[in-house]
Tab-separated table of C-alpha atoms and ligand atoms in Angstrom:
chain	number	residue	atom	x	y	z
A	1	MET	CA	15.704	17.638	-7.255
A	2	SER	CA	18.958	17.545	-5.329
A	3	LEU	CA	16.773	17.885	-2.246
A	4	LEU	CA	15.322	14.456	-2.795
A	5	LEU	CA	18.576	12.534	-3.126
A	6	GLY	CA	21.151	11.580	-0.542
A	7	ALA	CA	20.048	11.979	3.071
A	8	SER	CA	20.972	8.492	4.215
A	9	ILE	CA	21.999	7.434	7.695
A	10	LEU	CA	24.659	5.359	5.955
A	11	GLN	CA	26.336	8.446	4.552
A	12	PRO	CA	27.047	10.391	7.735
A	13	ALA	CA	28.255	13.956	7.206
A	14	GLY	CA	29.017	14.911	10.797
A	15	PRO	CA	30.433	13.428	14.000
A	16	ALA	CA	27.087	12.535	15.610
A	17	ALA	CA	25.714	10.689	12.593
A	18	ARG	CA	29.079	8.990	12.099
A	19	SER	CA	29.075	7.579	15.598
A	20	ILE	CA	25.512	6.316	15.115
A	21	ALA	CA	26.407	4.792	11.744
A	22	SER	CA	29.329	2.942	13.371
A	23	LEU	CA	26.802	0.806	15.280
A	24	TRP	CA	25.097	-0.295	12.133
A	25	PRO	CA	27.529	-2.984	10.794
A	26	TRP	CA	27.571	-4.647	14.221
A	27	LEU	CA	23.808	-4.832	14.340
A	28	LEU	CA	23.616	-6.014	10.741
A	29	TRP	CA	26.094	-8.884	11.152
A	30	ALA	CA	24.766	-9.945	14.548
A	31	SER	CA	21.289	-10.142	12.964
A	32	VAL	CA	22.603	-12.088	9.964
A	33	VAL	CA	24.245	-14.649	12.254
A	34	ALA	CA	21.066	-14.946	14.359
A	35	VAL	CA	18.894	-15.476	11.265
A	36	VAL	CA	21.243	-18.116	9.829
A	37	VAL	CA	21.390	-20.044	13.128
A	38	VAL	CA	17.613	-19.975	13.562
A	39	VAL	CA	16.962	-21.082	9.978
A	40	VAL	CA	19.431	-23.962	10.328
A	41	LEU	CA	17.818	-25.095	13.597
A	42	MET	CA	14.386	-24.920	12.003
A	43	ALA	CA	15.575	-27.030	9.086
A	44	VAL	CA	17.028	-29.602	11.458
A	45	SER	CA	13.850	-29.778	13.536
A	46	MET	CA	11.705	-30.135	10.410
A	47	ARG	CA	13.819	-33.058	9.268
A	48	ARG	CA	13.369	-34.687	12.649
A	49	ARG	CA	9.665	-34.059	12.648
A	50	GLY	CA	9.398	-35.852	9.332
A	51	ARG	CA	10.675	-38.943	11.099
A	52	LEU	CA	8.406	-38.606	14.126
A	53	ASP	CA	6.681	-41.907	13.560
A	54	ASP	CA	9.985	-43.735	13.430
A	55	PRO	CA	10.950	-45.569	16.567
A	56	VAL	CA	13.098	-43.424	18.872
A	57	ASP	CA	16.742	-44.005	18.244
A	58	SER	CA	18.329	-43.930	21.674
A	59	THR	CA	21.838	-43.545	20.220
A	60	GLU	CA	20.991	-40.118	18.746
A	61	PRO	CA	22.279	-37.191	20.867
A	62	ARG	CA	19.577	-35.421	22.901
A	63	TRP	CA	20.265	-31.741	23.563
A	64	GLY	CA	17.446	-31.155	26.036
A	65	VAL	CA	17.406	-28.517	28.792
A	66	GLY	CA	21.071	-27.607	28.506
A	67	PHE	CA	20.585	-26.532	24.902
A	68	ILE	CA	17.543	-24.434	25.778
A	69	ILE	CA	19.400	-22.616	28.545
A	70	ILE	CA	22.427	-21.894	26.394
A	71	ALA	CA	20.763	-21.053	23.062
A	72	GLY	CA	17.545	-19.594	24.447
A	73	VAL	CA	18.769	-17.679	27.490
A	74	ALA	CA	22.542	-17.278	27.684
A	75	VAL	CA	23.288	-16.368	24.068
A	76	PRO	CA	20.423	-13.832	23.705
A	77	PHE	CA	21.439	-12.326	27.057
A	78	VAL	CA	25.022	-11.815	25.900
A	79	VAL	CA	23.927	-10.368	22.532
A	80	LEU	CA	21.356	-7.992	24.051
A	81	ALA	CA	23.692	-6.914	26.850
A	82	ALA	CA	26.483	-6.179	24.362
A	83	THR	CA	24.101	-4.161	22.173
A	84	TYR	CA	22.859	-2.274	25.216
A	85	VAL	CA	26.372	-1.389	26.376
A	86	MET	CA	27.380	-0.264	22.874
A	87	SER	CA	24.270	1.957	22.715
A	88	LEU	CA	24.993	3.422	26.155
A	89	VAL	CA	28.546	4.334	25.159
A	90	GLU	CA	27.198	5.913	21.974
A	91	MET	CA	24.480	7.803	23.838
A	92	ARG	CA	27.006	9.245	26.276
A	93	GLU	CA	29.123	10.533	23.415
A	94	LEU	CA	26.063	11.986	21.709
A	95	ALA	CA	24.947	13.711	24.898
A	96	SER	CA	28.210	15.587	25.425
A	97	GLY	CA	29.154	16.255	21.797
A	98	GLY	CA	27.449	19.630	21.687
A	99	ASP	CA	29.285	21.092	24.664
A	100	GLY	CA	30.866	24.348	23.644
A	101	ALA	CA	28.377	25.099	20.877
A	102	GLU	CA	28.503	28.847	20.297
A	103	THR	CA	25.367	29.238	18.249
A	104	THR	CA	21.889	28.356	19.499
A	105	ILE	CA	19.045	28.225	17.022
A	106	GLU	CA	15.354	27.844	17.827
A	107	VAL	CA	13.541	25.480	15.484
A	108	ILE	CA	9.778	25.475	15.835
A	109	GLY	CA	7.705	22.827	14.089
A	110	ARG	CA	4.433	24.090	12.598
A	111	THR	CA	1.858	22.491	10.326
A	112	TRP	CA	3.650	21.984	7.902
A	113	TRP	CA	6.814	23.970	7.924
A	114	TRP	CA	9.686	24.964	10.170
A	115	GLU	CA	10.262	28.330	11.768
A	116	VAL	CA	13.923	29.055	12.430
A	117	ARG	CA	15.031	31.821	14.826
A	118	TYR	CA	18.531	33.085	15.539
A	119	PRO	CA	19.683	34.973	18.656
A	120	ASN	CA	20.346	38.157	16.622
A	121	GLY	CA	16.683	38.363	15.611
A	122	ALA	CA	17.037	36.787	12.174
A	123	THR	CA	14.003	34.637	11.439
A	124	THR	CA	13.676	32.335	8.492
A	125	ALA	CA	11.846	29.191	7.469
A	126	ASN	CA	12.635	25.673	6.301
A	127	GLU	CA	16.360	26.376	5.952
A	128	ILE	CA	18.762	26.190	8.858
A	129	HIS	CA	22.092	27.782	8.091
A	130	ILE	CA	24.970	26.652	10.285
A	131	PRO	CA	28.723	27.161	10.267
A	132	ALA	CA	30.485	24.008	9.026
A	133	GLY	CA	32.968	22.223	11.271
A	134	GLU	CA	31.552	23.348	14.613
A	135	PRO	CA	28.711	22.146	16.803
A	136	VAL	CA	25.508	24.176	16.851
A	137	MET	CA	22.775	23.789	19.460
A	138	LEU	CA	19.170	23.515	18.315
A	139	GLU	CA	16.272	24.221	20.657
A	140	LEU	CA	13.402	22.215	19.262
A	141	THR	CA	9.769	22.807	20.026
A	142	SER	CA	6.382	22.862	18.317
A	143	ALA	CA	3.685	25.490	17.950
A	144	ASP	CA	0.866	22.998	17.376
A	145	VAL	CA	1.086	19.193	17.175
A	146	ILE	CA	3.983	16.803	17.710
A	147	HIS	CA	6.576	16.920	14.938
A	148	SER	CA	9.969	15.272	14.816
A	149	PHE	CA	13.194	16.812	13.580
A	150	TRP	CA	15.382	14.455	11.595
A	151	VAL	CA	18.385	15.172	9.398
A	152	PRO	CA	19.716	11.627	8.838
A	153	GLU	CA	23.179	12.673	7.669
A	154	LEU	CA	23.774	14.726	10.820
A	155	GLN	CA	21.979	13.454	13.911
A	156	VAL	CA	19.321	11.282	15.524
A	157	LYS	CA	15.697	12.324	15.274
A	158	VAL	CA	14.185	14.258	18.141
A	159	ASP	CA	10.494	14.851	18.739
A	160	GLN	CA	9.215	18.401	18.856
A	161	ILE	CA	6.566	18.539	21.532
A	162	PRO	CA	4.259	21.518	22.145
A	163	GLY	CA	5.139	23.271	25.421
A	164	ARG	CA	8.483	21.551	25.721
A	165	THR	CA	11.941	22.448	24.459
A	166	SER	CA	14.372	19.683	23.519
A	167	GLU	CA	18.012	20.338	22.799
A	168	LEU	CA	19.892	18.711	19.963
A	169	TRP	CA	23.357	19.583	18.694
A	170	ILE	CA	24.250	19.179	15.079
A	171	GLU	CA	27.537	19.506	13.279
A	172	ALA	CA	28.431	19.145	9.615
A	173	ASP	CA	32.036	18.370	8.639
A	174	GLN	CA	31.876	20.187	5.329
A	175	PRO	CA	29.866	22.970	3.745
A	176	GLY	CA	26.884	21.490	1.944
A	177	GLN	CA	23.153	20.900	2.067
A	178	TYR	CA	21.636	18.221	4.238
A	179	ARG	CA	18.030	17.272	3.823
A	180	GLY	CA	15.824	16.751	6.832
A	181	GLN	CA	12.279	15.587	7.204
A	182	CYS	CA	9.533	15.663	9.782
A	183	ALA	CA	9.581	12.158	11.215
A	184	GLU	CA	6.391	12.114	13.256
A	185	TYR	CA	3.038	11.910	11.495
A	186	CYS	CA	1.503	15.362	11.907
A	187	GLY	CA	-1.338	15.514	9.409
A	188	LEU	CA	-2.054	15.693	5.717
A	189	GLN	CA	1.231	17.263	4.607
A	190	HIS	CA	3.551	15.455	7.004
A	191	ALA	CA	5.485	13.995	4.074
A	192	ASN	CA	5.959	17.472	2.625
A	193	MET	CA	7.440	18.946	5.781
A	194	ILE	CA	11.001	19.200	4.598
A	195	VAL	CA	13.856	21.102	6.189
A	196	GLN	CA	17.240	21.849	4.697
A	197	VAL	CA	20.385	22.315	6.775
A	198	VAL	CA	22.798	24.562	4.904
A	199	ALA	CA	26.331	24.352	6.268
A	200	GLU	CA	28.645	27.150	5.194
A	201	GLU	CA	32.189	28.314	5.880
A	202	PRO	CA	32.019	30.226	9.194
A	203	GLU	CA	32.691	33.644	7.594
A	204	GLU	CA	30.035	33.037	4.994
A	205	PHE	CA	27.611	31.967	7.715
A	206	GLU	CA	28.293	35.164	9.704
A	207	ARG	CA	27.637	37.245	6.601
A	208	TRP	CA	24.388	35.404	5.956
A	209	LEU	CA	23.319	35.842	9.582
A	210	ASP	CA	23.954	39.626	9.571
A	211	GLU	CA	22.100	39.931	6.290
A	212	GLN	CA	19.084	37.979	7.564
A	213	ALA	CA	18.729	40.207	10.622
A	214	ARG	CA	18.350	43.332	8.460
A	215	PRO	CA	14.913	44.716	7.607
A	216	ALA	CA	13.780	44.359	4.004
A	217	ALA	CA	15.137	46.904	1.523
A	218	ASP	CA	12.700	49.502	0.159
A	219	PRO	CA	11.308	48.350	-3.186
A	220	GLU	CA	11.020	50.493	-6.294
A	221	GLY	CA	8.901	50.435	-9.456
A	222	LEU	CA	6.816	47.314	-9.981
A	223	ALA	CA	8.044	45.855	-6.681
A	224	ALA	CA	6.822	48.969	-4.843
A	225	GLU	CA	3.377	48.395	-6.356
A	226	GLY	CA	3.674	44.807	-5.219
A	227	ARG	CA	4.348	45.934	-1.688
A	228	ASP	CA	1.122	47.949	-1.721
A	229	VAL	CA	-0.732	44.853	-2.941
A	230	PHE	CA	0.822	42.802	-0.141
A	231	MET	CA	-0.118	45.358	2.517
A	232	SER	CA	-3.716	45.614	1.290
A	233	THR	CA	-4.575	41.912	0.982
A	234	THR	CA	-4.787	39.023	3.435
A	235	CYS	CA	-0.991	38.439	3.102
A	236	VAL	CA	-0.280	41.134	5.650
A	237	GLY	CA	-2.331	39.413	8.336
A	238	CYS	CA	-0.222	36.275	8.520
A	239	HIS	CA	3.325	37.104	7.445
A	240	THR	CA	6.075	39.335	8.741
A	241	ILE	CA	8.284	41.448	6.512
A	242	GLY	CA	10.883	43.224	8.633
A	243	GLY	CA	10.767	47.010	8.378
A	244	THR	CA	7.146	47.098	7.197
A	245	GLU	CA	3.752	47.020	8.908
A	246	ALA	CA	3.443	43.302	8.094
A	247	GLN	CA	3.990	41.611	11.464
A	248	GLY	CA	1.847	38.462	11.286
A	249	ASP	CA	3.145	35.248	12.744
A	250	LEU	CA	0.854	32.553	11.344
A	251	GLY	CA	2.954	31.965	8.250
A	252	PRO	CA	6.685	32.071	7.521
A	253	ASP	CA	8.630	35.313	7.934
A	254	LEU	CA	9.147	36.666	4.412
A	255	THR	CA	11.720	39.386	5.126
A	256	HIS	CA	14.367	37.509	3.111
A	257	LEU	CA	12.153	35.083	1.207
A	258	ALA	CA	14.099	35.464	-2.030
A	259	SER	CA	17.288	34.197	-0.371
A	260	ARG	CA	15.717	30.806	0.238
A	261	ASP	CA	16.010	27.879	-2.181
A	262	THR	CA	12.550	26.418	-1.882
A	263	LEU	CA	8.938	27.355	-1.197
A	264	ALA	CA	6.310	25.707	1.011
A	265	ALA	CA	8.885	23.750	3.073
A	266	GLY	CA	10.843	22.136	0.290
A	267	VAL	CA	7.897	21.357	-1.968
A	268	MET	CA	8.959	23.517	-4.917
A	269	ASP	CA	11.924	25.593	-6.090
A	270	ASN	CA	11.771	29.275	-5.251
A	271	THR	CA	10.970	30.772	-8.657
A	272	ALA	CA	8.605	33.535	-9.752
A	273	GLY	CA	6.262	31.076	-11.498
A	274	ASN	CA	6.048	28.787	-8.490
A	275	LEU	CA	5.555	31.720	-6.165
A	276	ALA	CA	2.649	32.966	-8.286
A	277	GLN	CA	1.052	29.515	-8.104
A	278	LEU	CA	1.573	29.356	-4.354
A	279	VAL	CA	-0.023	32.765	-3.813
A	280	THR	CA	-3.008	32.276	-6.085
A	281	ASP	CA	-3.703	28.565	-5.538
A	282	PRO	CA	-1.929	27.241	-2.449
A	283	GLN	CA	-4.125	24.153	-2.267
A	284	SER	CA	-2.714	22.956	-5.579
A	285	VAL	CA	0.776	23.154	-4.090
A	286	LYS	CA	0.117	21.704	-0.677
A	287	PRO	CA	-3.456	20.529	-0.094
A	288	GLY	CA	-4.626	21.285	3.429
A	289	MET	CA	-2.281	24.182	4.124
A	290	ILE	CA	-3.913	27.024	6.019
A	291	MET	CA	-2.887	29.745	3.580
A	292	PRO	CA	-5.968	30.993	1.735
A	293	PRO	CA	-5.857	31.615	-2.019
A	294	THR	CA	-5.292	35.233	-3.062
A	295	GLN	CA	-7.337	36.006	-6.169
A	296	LEU	CA	-5.991	39.127	-7.824
A	297	PRO	CA	-5.980	40.685	-11.284
A	298	ASP	CA	-2.946	39.388	-13.207
A	299	GLU	CA	-1.045	42.655	-13.064
A	300	GLN	CA	-1.387	42.771	-9.281
A	301	THR	CA	-0.186	39.187	-8.934
A	302	GLU	CA	2.771	40.064	-11.122
A	303	ALA	CA	3.617	43.082	-8.970
A	304	LEU	CA	3.220	41.074	-5.778
A	305	VAL	CA	5.541	38.346	-7.047
A	306	ALA	CA	8.058	40.974	-8.212
A	307	TYR	CA	8.067	42.421	-4.694
A	308	LEU	CA	8.499	39.041	-2.992
A	309	MET	CA	11.277	38.031	-5.385
A	310	GLU	CA	13.191	41.158	-4.360
A	311	LEU	CA	13.188	40.286	-0.680
A	312	GLU	CA	16.729	38.971	-0.622
B	401	CUA	CU1	5.460	17.614	11.080
B	401	CUA	CU2	5.175	15.332	10.455
């Protein structure tokens, strides 16, 4: 549930989001003033209109052309120009903020999940681990349709366009989890295309990264039976498990599936029961997803889940 709370642009958790959030009060109060002025003018003009049939009172002040030029041209020009300049200053800061980022992470949008690749070969899904307190460069692209990467507490949203790579730096002040969301309509499960940025102390991040680049450990007992089930069903065609013959790339890399918090891109917690449901009836979890159902005898499902839950 914690995934669904927080994630507001008004609670920035990193330097980029903070600088964006600093624009917000200015825009809010400028808009409030504009609305109040317009409403007052409307009220005044309605009162006058009510008296339209009265004879014109030549002693009443007439604002005329001068008023139109000031209120209709000069004031909006000043307000829009000021907003534009403030945005330009902000954009320049945002553009250079990622200079010196030491880690570059590829984030590939897919229907409807996120593939995440690190330079050391570690590949994961729907969770982007980063070291807290330093900028990290993301290379954003898409494998199919246009998606948009947005973690409101950390940065602006950036479209992920097939055949193009866009760079975006992110930085989190403190260790913690920051929820992101696909922000460009991409089909049936667009709303369930959730990404989690996990910021950790740098040493902890390094440990995680080394661990994720390792092949899967050899299973024993029930889990070993589960591996045989995996390798003999459709699973093997679409997923990769490092160190095994499973090298598919249609679905998420499962080498360290058990280390992730959620399944199906943030839709459900990563538990044995949920995993069993996802394997046997994926359409009930995420209607429209391309994963086919895997109908197996109960004991085989149990073994398969035991194997997957061991992939830490
Ligand atoms: Cu991906 Cu919306």
